[in-house]
Amino acid sequence: MTKPKPTKPRTYRNEFHAPVHTLIQAGTVEYHQAPNPVHDFAKARLMIGRIPGLAANRQDRESDRHLAETLGADEAAVRCQIVSGLGGVGKTQTAAAYARAAWDSGGTDLLVWVRAAERASIVAAYANAAVQVCGADPTDSVRAAQEFLSWLDRPDAPRWLIVLDDLDDPEHLAGLWPPDAPRGRTVVTTRRRDAALEAQGRQRIDLGLFTEDEARAFLARRLGAHSHAHDGADELIEALGRLPIALAQAAAYILDQPGTSCRSYLVKLDEQALHSLRPEHLPDEYPLAVGACWAMSIYAANSQQPKQGAIKVLNFLSLLDPAGVPAEFFTTEAALFALGARYPFPWRKQKPMERDAALALLARLHKLSLIEYDGRTVRTHALVQRFARDRLPEMAIRSFTWVSAEALAEIWPYSRLTPEAFASLRDNISHLGGFDLDAMFKDGMHLVLVYLGEGFEELGRLAEAENYYQHLREECESRFGPDNRQTLMMRHNLHRIEALRGEAEQAVAALEAVLDDHVRVLGPDDPETLRTRDSLAFARGMAGEPVRAMSDLETLLTDAVRVFGADDSRTLEVSANRAYWAGAIGDIEEQREALEALLPDQLSVLGPDAPQTLATRLALIKIRGDAGDPSGAVADLRELHADMARIFESDHPYTMGILIDITSFEGVVDGAEAAIASLRPLLLEIERVLGPQHAEAVRAREHLEWWEADRAEAEAEAEEPVAE
């Protein structure tokens, strides 16, 4: 049987150039879609995405000029710029101003604006561009995105600009960075400051706040420089910390509320939460109100391990000085227990956070631009503080205030207090008390408040110390009553400072009354009672009764040995004071013997670097110099000065004060002219560092005047005619 001849299958080829709805066809069907049309750059430029509108009354900023210069057309240009900064400083506006100028000037042929908050949106934007410029397959967005990046790197590619706005995570751009090509430029805006952003061919620009001039110019143009609405503009600028978004939204709110001014807005800001003063419609196409832009960063920081740690750091910072918190604050025992606690109370019964984990939290918040952290100091914007503080309930504010006081007390530099460290701690304590003073007096006045007063004393700022102790006395008396231990302590401190400031007779009468109350309330052997006796003896000596002071201190020394022991630091302090008054009444030999006997005990008990030990060394050196060995005194003083500079730094009052003694003994050796030549610049430096009213500045002036008088007297004697 013959096999049938196979028939050739019939095929049909259909090409569709219009939308196909219903299609039924037998046999083999081949479907061919016409390729996507590719944009012809020879005929027109192309913008993909939309450049955000520029803010109303926007003015050029230094960042605009810097961005344009660094992206310049020459070969040295860094072709990828990362604009980084706190939410609300104007990163998007800076990028938009650059992109708009590049487009309007004809300086770019292809501009792609990409919302870069998520990796998927970046890939989608690249794929969309790839379809239009190189005919990529739209069904495979990942492949299309890679085709687009390769196309950008072609030597015949048109001039292009890619703006990746609001990059949330550097990982989102892994494998998606535009190429470093001569005909291309890239701008990325982000809150992040990760080191991974700054690879070869990329540079970061840290965008800051408005300058004062920029902020003033913005409000003047937005509100009208001479309008009622502009009244109080400088105060508003200061309160909002020159943050562009905050000023823009404040201006919009003021304009939307007829009769409102910058000053009346500030009144509302003091009374209401920050988020409640937003305008009905946000200005300048900004998608988020002030504060909400930080909430996203806080959420990102808080979602990583240890969770909730970042918000606790911000809670602490919300109550402290925005200009700077010592980084060691966050590694204190008090702070670590609070950061590691799962529940708010009681913190110390839970596991503390590890020190390295706390420092990692600071680094994380810095990378997200919520804080500035350089390894030593933590700074944050006042409005970020306000945003965090507005979210804290009253009990939480009280709790964080008390723990912050505990942490500040832990880092107080007892033996190495410098003017800079004191200023930082003072400002942080002041901010802390300003938000919840009651918390600072919970179960009695917090010890850190006492440290602050002692700091004023140690740095020689006696007038400030007196005012401060007067304030604490009134606060303690109103809270705890006149016979409370801390009230009595502040009374004692106040009148002791009066004696130090030269109001000795007044101080004697006041300290006698304080001593009677100490004995009555606390008893004769209480440490505060004995300390008051020491201060009273000093005041009597300053009031012209040095013999009485010497006698009082001898009796006190006996009691101190009995109550504290011979090797206690408080007993050694009484011994040093007794030696001082022995010298004051002219018994230099007894003073020398007493100090020589005291020094070994101080070295053993207090250590060589203790201020009391150094003071005894200084007194012995001066006795030696006054006894006829000024050259030896100069050598010993220079050695002591080196120790002081090592312990306290060169601009500490103790260190600078010794220089006065050195120049005076050098004057004994080399003459008045040498002393004057050294003392004049030294006085200027002391006044610059410590202030003209500081005790060491006063002493330097007195020494200078003495040597100038000595020189004048010598010149007068030289001019007198010799009798024949």
mmCIF file of N, CA and C in Angstrom, residues 537-538 540-541 545-556 577-585 587 590-591 594:
data_model
loop_
_atom_site.group_PDB
_atom_site.id
_atom_site.type_symbol
_atom_site.label_atom_id
_atom_site.label_comp_id
_atom_site.label_asym_id
_atom_site.label_seq_id
_atom_site.Cartn_x
_atom_site.Cartn_y
_atom_site.Cartn_z
ATOM 1 N N ALA A 537 36.291 80.227 110.011
ATOM 2 C CA ALA A 537 37.667 80.584 110.352
ATOM 3 C C ALA A 537 38.302 81.388 109.220
ATOM 4 N N PHE A 538 38.063 80.961 107.984
ATOM 5 C CA PHE A 538 38.606 81.704 106.841
ATOM 6 C C PHE A 538 38.043 83.121 106.796
ATOM 7 N N ARG A 540 36.894 84.932 109.227
ATOM 8 C CA ARG A 540 37.473 85.738 110.308
ATOM 9 C C ARG A 540 38.885 86.201 109.950
ATOM 10 N N GLY A 541 39.651 85.307 109.353
ATOM 11 C CA GLY A 541 40.987 85.710 108.932
ATOM 12 C C GLY A 541 40.941 86.823 107.901
ATOM 13 N N GLU A 545 41.240 89.059 111.401
ATOM 14 C CA GLU A 545 41.506 88.298 112.617
ATOM 15 C C GLU A 545 42.271 87.016 112.279
ATOM 16 N N PRO A 546 43.493 87.117 111.725
ATOM 17 C CA PRO A 546 44.223 85.902 111.347
ATOM 18 C C PRO A 546 44.609 85.036 112.540
ATOM 19 N N VAL A 547 44.892 85.657 113.699
ATOM 20 C CA VAL A 547 45.241 84.865 114.882
ATOM 21 C C VAL A 547 44.037 84.057 115.344
ATOM 22 N N ARG A 548 42.861 84.685 115.328
ATOM 23 C CA ARG A 548 41.632 83.972 115.682
ATOM 24 C C ARG A 548 41.383 82.833 114.688
ATOM 25 N N ALA A 549 41.625 83.087 113.407
ATOM 26 C CA ALA A 549 41.447 82.044 112.402
ATOM 27 C C ALA A 549 42.371 80.871 112.674
ATOM 28 N N MET A 550 43.641 81.172 113.008
ATOM 29 C CA MET A 550 44.620 80.128 113.303
ATOM 30 C C MET A 550 44.161 79.291 114.496
ATOM 31 N N SER A 551 43.683 79.955 115.552
ATOM 32 C CA SER A 551 43.223 79.260 116.756
ATOM 33 C C SER A 551 42.012 78.387 116.447
ATOM 34 N N ASP A 552 41.056 78.922 115.673
ATOM 35 C CA ASP A 552 39.860 78.151 115.311
ATOM 36 C C ASP A 552 40.225 76.893 114.527
ATOM 37 N N LEU A 553 41.196 77.025 113.653
ATOM 38 C CA LEU A 553 41.578 75.894 112.810
ATOM 39 C C LEU A 553 42.332 74.830 113.598
ATOM 40 N N GLU A 554 43.096 75.242 114.605
ATOM 41 C CA GLU A 554 43.766 74.245 115.448
ATOM 42 C C GLU A 554 42.740 73.388 116.178
ATOM 43 N N THR A 555 41.709 74.043 116.728
ATOM 44 C CA THR A 555 40.647 73.300 117.403
ATOM 45 C C THR A 555 39.893 72.416 116.416
ATOM 46 N N LEU A 556 39.613 72.960 115.236
ATOM 47 C CA LEU A 556 38.893 72.200 114.216
ATOM 48 C C LEU A 556 39.700 70.992 113.762
ATOM 49 N N ASN A 577 44.673 74.630 105.354
ATOM 50 C CA ASN A 577 44.164 75.961 105.698
ATOM 51 C C ASN A 577 44.902 76.530 106.911
ATOM 52 N N ARG A 578 45.175 75.672 107.894
ATOM 53 C CA ARG A 578 45.919 76.124 109.074
ATOM 54 C C ARG A 578 47.307 76.610 108.676
ATOM 55 N N ALA A 579 47.973 75.875 107.769
ATOM 56 C CA ALA A 579 49.306 76.287 107.314
ATOM 57 C C ALA A 579 49.240 77.634 106.606
ATOM 58 N N TYR A 580 48.170 77.856 105.830
ATOM 59 C CA TYR A 580 48.022 79.137 105.133
ATOM 60 C C TYR A 580 48.002 80.293 106.127
ATOM 61 N N TRP A 581 47.208 80.162 107.195
ATOM 62 C CA TRP A 581 47.088 81.264 108.139
ATOM 63 C C TRP A 581 48.334 81.413 109.001
ATOM 64 N N ALA A 582 49.103 80.341 109.164
ATOM 65 C CA ALA A 582 50.397 80.480 109.843
ATOM 66 C C ALA A 582 51.296 81.420 109.042
ATOM 67 N N GLY A 583 51.266 81.268 107.729
ATOM 68 C CA GLY A 583 52.039 82.184 106.899
ATOM 69 C C GLY A 583 51.475 83.586 106.911
ATOM 70 N N ALA A 584 50.146 83.693 106.975
ATOM 71 C CA ALA A 584 49.511 85.007 106.950
ATOM 72 C C ALA A 584 49.859 85.844 108.176
ATOM 73 N N ILE A 585 50.107 85.187 109.341
ATOM 74 C CA ILE A 585 50.464 85.942 110.549
ATOM 75 C C ILE A 585 51.972 86.129 110.659
ATOM 76 N N ASP A 587 54.447 83.693 110.450
ATOM 77 C CA ASP A 587 55.253 82.568 110.916
ATOM 78 C C ASP A 587 55.566 81.664 109.726
ATOM 79 N N GLU A 590 56.940 78.072 110.505
ATOM 80 C CA GLU A 590 55.909 77.116 110.894
ATOM 81 C C GLU A 590 55.076 76.702 109.683
ATOM 82 N N GLN A 591 54.800 77.657 108.804
ATOM 83 C CA GLN A 591 54.049 77.334 107.590
ATOM 84 C C GLN A 591 54.806 76.321 106.741
ATOM 85 N N ALA A 594 54.753 72.892 108.393
ATOM 86 C CA ALA A 594 53.428 72.280 108.301
ATOM 87 C C ALA A 594 53.171 71.751 106.895
#
